[in-house]
Amino acid sequence: MTLPAAARAPAIVHPSSFIEDGAILGSNVVIGPFCHVGPQVVLGDNVRLMSHVVVTGRTSIGAGCRIFPQAVIGCEPQNIHYKGEDTELVIGENCTIREGVTMNTGMANAGGKTTVGNNSLFLAYSHVAHDCHVGDNVILSNNVMLAGHVSVGDRVIMGGGAAVHQFTRIGHHAFIGGLAAVSNDVIPYGMLNGNPGVLAGLNIIGMQRAGIDKQSIHAVRRVYKAIFDQTTPIRDNIARIKAEGTVVGAVADIISFIDADSERALSSPARGKRG
């Protein structure tokens, strides 16, 4: 949100913090003690850095975000192939980034941009690696680790200590259990637990909280059972569902997700079963 001219106010910066020349600070920004803001950083209106926060690289942070102590935002990718290219990190509005969180800029050979949506919550020591794309209203609990090139859809919730393999996709409204090892794609609305991660059903509670109607939830339940009918291959099951002509709404989201190109296989209820 951009404030009207009459309500705009200069940033408040603690004298112990260092703001490099070139940094852009929006209205009503508050920077607490012992912070460092780099020369390519843009902080939107009403951003607050609590204390001991580092924001560096070509990083933009949307209005209303709060960043807690010891977070390091916008450092270069943790990748041996990074050669100092000018890549970026873009964070949306109203995100809360708790203690010790790290987020990296992108790699030049993969689009050069890491993105985070609006209204998301990153609990202590969670990590967003280079070229990740995280949607809106996402929650990463403590110590969640996203490797490079991971895609996380809107309203995903990830339990503490979960780890996601590079290039993995997690569909919107999915739920990932604590300490889960996510090495394959997780369908929208899916619930995954364990190491290795296995689908354990659907995130019905998350769907209800998102306002999805009962008819759509029942349709997703039926399709889930049909897709993962272990008597026939998943691709055959998908073809049969399409032939029935009922691929609409939430069901279409799941089918489109499975049909999309991916570097990873598809998580299923059976260990070792591949898409």
CSV table of C-alpha atoms in Angstrom, one decimal:
chain,number,residue,atom,x,y,z
A,1,MET,CA,0.0,0.0,0.0
A,2,THR,CA,1.3,3.5,-0.9
A,3,LEU,CA,0.4,6.2,1.6
A,4,PRO,CA,-1.2,9.5,0.4
A,5,ALA,CA,1.2,12.4,0.2
A,6,ALA,CA,-0.2,14.0,3.4
A,7,ALA,CA,0.6,10.8,5.4
A,8,ARG,CA,4.1,10.2,4.1
A,9,ALA,CA,6.9,10.5,6.6
A,10,PRO,CA,10.7,10.1,6.4
A,11,ALA,CA,12.4,6.9,7.4
A,12,ILE,CA,13.6,6.5,11.0
A,13,VAL,CA,17.0,5.0,11.1
A,14,HIS,CA,18.9,4.1,14.3
A,15,PRO,CA,22.3,5.8,14.4
A,16,SER,CA,24.1,2.4,14.7
A,17,SER,CA,22.7,1.2,11.4
A,18,PHE,CA,24.5,1.7,8.0
A,19,ILE,CA,22.4,2.5,5.0
A,20,GLU,CA,24.6,2.6,1.8
A,21,ASP,CA,24.3,5.3,-0.8
A,22,GLY,CA,21.8,4.2,-3.5
A,23,ALA,CA,19.4,2.4,-1.2
A,24,ILE,CA,15.8,3.6,-1.5
A,25,LEU,CA,13.6,3.8,1.6
A,26,GLY,CA,9.9,4.3,1.4
A,27,SER,CA,7.7,6.3,3.7
A,28,ASN,CA,7.5,5.4,7.4
A,29,VAL,CA,10.3,2.9,7.2
A,30,VAL,CA,11.8,2.1,10.6
A,31,ILE,CA,15.3,0.6,10.8
A,32,GLY,CA,16.4,-0.5,14.3
A,33,PRO,CA,19.9,-0.8,15.6
A,34,PHE,CA,22.9,-2.5,13.9
A,35,CYS,CA,21.2,-3.1,10.6
A,36,HIS,CA,23.0,-3.0,7.2
A,37,VAL,CA,21.1,-2.0,4.0
A,38,GLY,CA,23.0,-2.4,0.7
A,39,PRO,CA,23.1,0.2,-2.2
A,40,GLN,CA,20.7,-1.7,-4.5
A,41,VAL,CA,18.0,-2.3,-1.9
A,42,VAL,CA,14.5,-0.9,-2.1
A,43,LEU,CA,12.4,-0.9,1.0
A,44,GLY,CA,8.7,-0.2,0.5
A,45,ASP,CA,6.5,2.0,2.7
A,46,ASN,CA,6.1,0.9,6.4
A,47,VAL,CA,8.8,-1.7,6.2
A,48,ARG,CA,10.4,-2.4,9.6
A,49,LEU,CA,13.8,-3.9,10.2
A,50,MET,CA,13.9,-4.8,13.9
A,51,SER,CA,17.6,-5.0,14.6
A,52,HIS,CA,20.8,-6.8,13.4
A,53,VAL,CA,19.2,-7.3,9.9
A,54,VAL,CA,21.2,-7.5,6.7
A,55,VAL,CA,19.4,-6.6,3.4
A,56,THR,CA,21.8,-6.7,0.5
A,57,GLY,CA,22.0,-7.4,-3.2
A,58,ARG,CA,19.4,-6.2,-5.8
A,59,THR,CA,16.6,-6.7,-3.4
A,60,SER,CA,13.1,-5.1,-3.2
A,61,ILE,CA,10.9,-5.6,-0.2
A,62,GLY,CA,7.2,-4.7,-0.4
A,63,ALA,CA,5.2,-2.4,1.8
A,64,GLY,CA,4.4,-3.5,5.4
A,65,CYS,CA,7.0,-6.2,5.7
A,66,ARG,CA,8.6,-6.9,9.1
A,67,ILE,CA,12.0,-8.5,9.4
A,68,PHE,CA,13.3,-9.7,12.7
A,69,PRO,CA,16.9,-9.9,14.1
A,70,GLN,CA,19.7,-11.9,12.4
A,71,ALA,CA,17.8,-12.3,9.1
A,72,VAL,CA,20.0,-12.0,6.0
A,73,ILE,CA,18.1,-11.1,2.9
A,74,GLY,CA,19.4,-10.8,-0.6
A,75,CYS,CA,22.8,-12.4,-0.4
A,76,GLU,CA,24.3,-14.1,-3.5
A,77,PRO,CA,23.2,-17.7,-4.3
A,78,GLN,CA,24.8,-20.5,-2.5
A,79,ASN,CA,25.9,-22.1,-5.7
A,80,ILE,CA,29.4,-22.8,-7.0
A,81,HIS,CA,28.4,-21.7,-10.5
A,82,TYR,CA,27.5,-18.1,-9.4
A,83,LYS,CA,30.0,-15.7,-10.9
A,84,GLY,CA,28.8,-12.4,-9.5
A,85,GLU,CA,26.0,-11.7,-12.0
A,86,ASP,CA,23.5,-8.9,-11.1
A,87,THR,CA,20.5,-11.0,-10.1
A,88,GLU,CA,17.6,-10.1,-7.8
A,89,LEU,CA,15.2,-11.0,-5.0
A,90,VAL,CA,11.7,-9.6,-5.0
A,91,ILE,CA,9.6,-9.9,-1.8
A,92,GLY,CA,5.9,-8.9,-1.8
A,93,GLU,CA,3.9,-6.9,0.7
A,94,ASN,CA,3.0,-7.6,4.3
A,95,CYS,CA,5.4,-10.5,4.8
A,96,THR,CA,6.8,-11.4,8.3
A,97,ILE,CA,10.3,-12.7,8.2
A,98,ARG,CA,11.4,-14.0,11.6
A,99,GLU,CA,14.8,-14.5,13.2
A,100,GLY,CA,17.7,-15.9,11.2
A,101,VAL,CA,15.8,-16.4,8.0
A,102,THR,CA,17.9,-16.4,4.8
A,103,MET,CA,16.8,-15.6,1.2
A,104,ASN,CA,19.1,-15.5,-1.8
A,105,THR,CA,19.0,-13.8,-5.2
A,106,GLY,CA,18.7,-15.8,-8.4
A,107,MET,CA,21.1,-17.4,-10.8
A,108,ALA,CA,21.7,-15.7,-14.2
A,109,ASN,CA,21.2,-19.0,-16.1
A,110,ALA,CA,17.8,-19.6,-14.5
A,111,GLY,CA,16.0,-16.2,-15.0
A,112,GLY,CA,18.0,-14.4,-12.4
A,113,LYS,CA,15.2,-13.8,-9.9
A,114,THR,CA,13.9,-15.2,-6.7
A,115,THR,CA,10.4,-14.2,-5.8
A,116,VAL,CA,8.2,-14.2,-2.7
A,117,GLY,CA,4.5,-13.2,-2.8
A,118,ASN,CA,2.4,-11.2,-0.4
A,119,ASN,CA,1.2,-11.9,3.2
A,120,SER,CA,3.6,-14.8,3.8
A,121,LEU,CA,5.1,-15.9,7.1
A,122,PHE,CA,8.7,-17.2,7.3
A,123,LEU,CA,9.5,-18.6,10.8
A,124,ALA,CA,12.9,-18.6,12.4
A,125,TYR,CA,15.8,-20.0,10.4
A,126,SER,CA,13.8,-21.0,7.3
A,127,HIS,CA,15.7,-20.7,4.0
A,128,VAL,CA,14.6,-19.6,0.5
A,129,ALA,CA,17.3,-20.5,-2.0
A,130,HIS,CA,18.1,-19.0,-5.4
A,131,ASP,CA,15.4,-19.0,-8.1
A,132,CYS,CA,12.6,-20.1,-5.8
A,133,HIS,CA,9.2,-18.8,-6.5
A,134,VAL,CA,7.0,-18.7,-3.4
A,135,GLY,CA,3.3,-17.7,-3.7
A,136,ASP,CA,0.9,-15.6,-1.5
A,137,ASN,CA,-0.2,-16.5,2.1
A,138,VAL,CA,2.5,-19.2,2.5
A,139,ILE,CA,3.8,-20.3,5.9
A,140,LEU,CA,7.3,-21.8,6.2
A,141,SER,CA,7.7,-23.0,9.8
A,142,ASN,CA,11.0,-23.1,11.7
A,143,ASN,CA,14.0,-24.5,9.9
A,144,VAL,CA,12.1,-25.2,6.6
A,145,MET,CA,14.7,-25.5,3.8
A,146,LEU,CA,13.8,-24.7,0.1
A,147,ALA,CA,16.6,-25.7,-2.3
A,148,GLY,CA,17.1,-23.9,-5.6
A,149,HIS,CA,14.4,-23.6,-8.2
A,150,VAL,CA,11.6,-24.7,-5.9
A,151,SER,CA,8.1,-23.5,-6.7
A,152,VAL,CA,5.6,-23.1,-3.8
A,153,GLY,CA,2.0,-22.3,-4.6
A,154,ASP,CA,-0.4,-20.0,-2.7
A,155,ARG,CA,-1.6,-21.0,0.8
A,156,VAL,CA,1.0,-23.7,1.2
A,157,ILE,CA,1.9,-24.6,4.8
A,158,MET,CA,5.1,-26.3,5.6
A,159,GLY,CA,5.9,-27.9,9.0
A,160,GLY,CA,9.1,-27.4,10.9
A,161,GLY,CA,12.3,-28.9,9.5
A,162,ALA,CA,10.8,-29.9,6.2
A,163,ALA,CA,13.3,-30.0,3.3
A,164,VAL,CA,12.5,-29.6,-0.4
A,165,HIS,CA,14.7,-30.9,-3.2
A,166,GLN,CA,15.8,-28.6,-6.0
A,167,PHE,CA,13.3,-28.1,-8.9
A,168,THR,CA,10.4,-29.6,-6.9
A,169,ARG,CA,6.9,-28.0,-7.3
A,170,ILE,CA,4.5,-27.8,-4.4
A,171,GLY,CA,0.9,-27.1,-5.6
A,172,HIS,CA,-1.3,-24.4,-4.0
A,173,HIS,CA,-3.1,-25.3,-0.7
A,174,ALA,CA,-0.8,-28.2,-0.1
A,175,PHE,CA,0.3,-29.1,3.5
A,176,ILE,CA,3.8,-30.5,4.2
A,177,GLY,CA,4.3,-32.2,7.5
A,178,GLY,CA,7.2,-31.4,9.9
A,179,LEU,CA,10.5,-33.0,9.0
A,180,ALA,CA,9.2,-34.2,5.7
A,181,ALA,CA,11.6,-34.9,2.9
A,182,VAL,CA,10.0,-33.5,-0.3
A,183,SER,CA,11.9,-34.9,-3.2
A,184,ASN,CA,9.0,-35.1,-5.7
A,185,ASP,CA,6.2,-32.8,-6.8
A,186,VAL,CA,3.2,-32.4,-4.5
A,187,ILE,CA,-0.2,-31.9,-6.1
A,188,PRO,CA,-2.4,-28.9,-5.2
A,189,TYR,CA,-4.4,-29.6,-2.0
A,190,GLY,CA,-2.1,-32.6,-1.2
A,191,MET,CA,-0.9,-33.5,2.2
A,192,LEU,CA,2.6,-35.0,2.4
A,193,ASN,CA,4.4,-36.5,5.4
A,194,GLY,CA,7.5,-38.6,6.1
A,195,ASN,CA,11.0,-39.3,4.8
A,196,PRO,CA,10.8,-40.0,2.0
A,197,GLY,CA,7.7,-37.9,1.6
A,198,VAL,CA,4.5,-39.8,0.8
A,199,LEU,CA,1.1,-38.3,0.1
A,200,ALA,CA,-1.2,-38.9,3.1
A,201,GLY,CA,-4.4,-37.6,1.7
A,202,LEU,CA,-5.8,-34.1,1.0
A,203,ASN,CA,-5.5,-30.9,3.0
A,204,ILE,CA,-9.3,-30.7,3.6
A,205,ILE,CA,-9.0,-28.3,6.5
A,206,GLY,CA,-6.9,-25.9,4.4
A,207,MET,CA,-9.5,-26.1,1.6
A,208,GLN,CA,-12.3,-25.3,4.0
A,209,ARG,CA,-10.4,-22.4,5.5
A,210,ALA,CA,-9.8,-21.0,2.0
A,211,GLY,CA,-13.6,-21.0,1.4
A,212,ILE,CA,-13.7,-23.8,-1.1
A,213,ASP,CA,-17.2,-25.1,-1.3
A,214,LYS,CA,-18.2,-28.7,-0.3
A,215,GLN,CA,-19.0,-29.7,-3.9
A,216,SER,CA,-15.5,-28.9,-5.0
A,217,ILE,CA,-14.0,-30.7,-2.0
A,218,HIS,CA,-16.0,-33.8,-2.8
A,219,ALA,CA,-14.9,-33.6,-6.4
A,220,VAL,CA,-11.3,-33.4,-5.4
A,221,ARG,CA,-11.7,-36.3,-3.1
A,222,ARG,CA,-13.1,-38.5,-5.9
A,223,VAL,CA,-10.4,-37.5,-8.3
A,224,TYR,CA,-7.6,-38.1,-5.8
A,225,LYS,CA,-8.8,-41.6,-5.3
A,226,ALA,CA,-9.1,-42.1,-9.1
A,227,ILE,CA,-5.6,-40.7,-9.9
A,228,PHE,CA,-3.9,-42.8,-7.3
A,229,ASP,CA,-5.8,-46.0,-8.0
A,230,GLN,CA,-2.8,-48.4,-7.7
A,231,THR,CA,-4.3,-51.0,-10.0
A,232,THR,CA,-3.5,-48.9,-13.1
A,233,PRO,CA,-0.7,-46.4,-14.0
A,234,ILE,CA,-1.3,-42.8,-13.0
A,235,ARG,CA,-1.2,-41.5,-16.6
A,236,ASP,CA,-3.9,-44.0,-17.6
A,237,ASN,CA,-6.0,-42.8,-14.7
A,238,ILE,CA,-5.6,-39.2,-15.8
A,239,ALA,CA,-6.6,-40.0,-19.3
A,240,ARG,CA,-9.8,-41.7,-18.0
A,241,ILE,CA,-10.7,-38.7,-15.9
A,242,LYS,CA,-10.3,-36.4,-18.8
A,243,ALA,CA,-12.5,-38.6,-21.0
A,244,GLU,CA,-15.2,-38.3,-18.4
A,245,GLY,CA,-15.4,-34.5,-19.1
A,246,THR,CA,-15.4,-33.4,-15.5
A,247,VAL,CA,-12.1,-31.6,-15.4
A,248,VAL,CA,-13.2,-28.2,-14.0
A,249,GLY,CA,-12.3,-25.9,-11.1
A,250,ALA,CA,-10.2,-27.5,-8.4
A,251,VAL,CA,-10.0,-30.8,-10.3
A,252,ALA,CA,-8.6,-28.9,-13.3
A,253,ASP,CA,-5.9,-27.4,-11.1
A,254,ILE,CA,-4.7,-30.9,-10.1
A,255,ILE,CA,-4.8,-32.3,-13.6
A,256,SER,CA,-3.0,-29.2,-15.1
A,257,PHE,CA,-0.3,-29.5,-12.4
A,258,ILE,CA,0.3,-33.2,-13.2
A,259,ASP,CA,0.3,-32.5,-16.9
A,260,ALA,CA,2.9,-29.7,-16.7
A,261,ASP,CA,6.5,-30.3,-17.5
A,262,SER,CA,8.6,-30.9,-14.4
A,263,GLU,CA,12.1,-31.9,-13.4
A,264,ARG,CA,10.8,-34.2,-10.7
A,265,ALA,CA,8.5,-37.2,-10.4
A,266,LEU,CA,5.1,-37.0,-8.7
A,267,SER,CA,4.6,-37.8,-5.1
A,268,SER,CA,2.0,-40.5,-4.5
A,269,PRO,CA,0.5,-42.4,-1.5
A,270,ALA,CA,2.7,-45.4,-2.3
A,271,ARG,CA,6.4,-45.3,-1.5
A,272,GLY,CA,8.5,-45.5,-4.7
A,273,LYS,CA,5.5,-45.2,-7.0
A,274,ARG,CA,6.3,-42.8,-9.9
A,275,GLY,CA,4.1,-40.6,-12.0
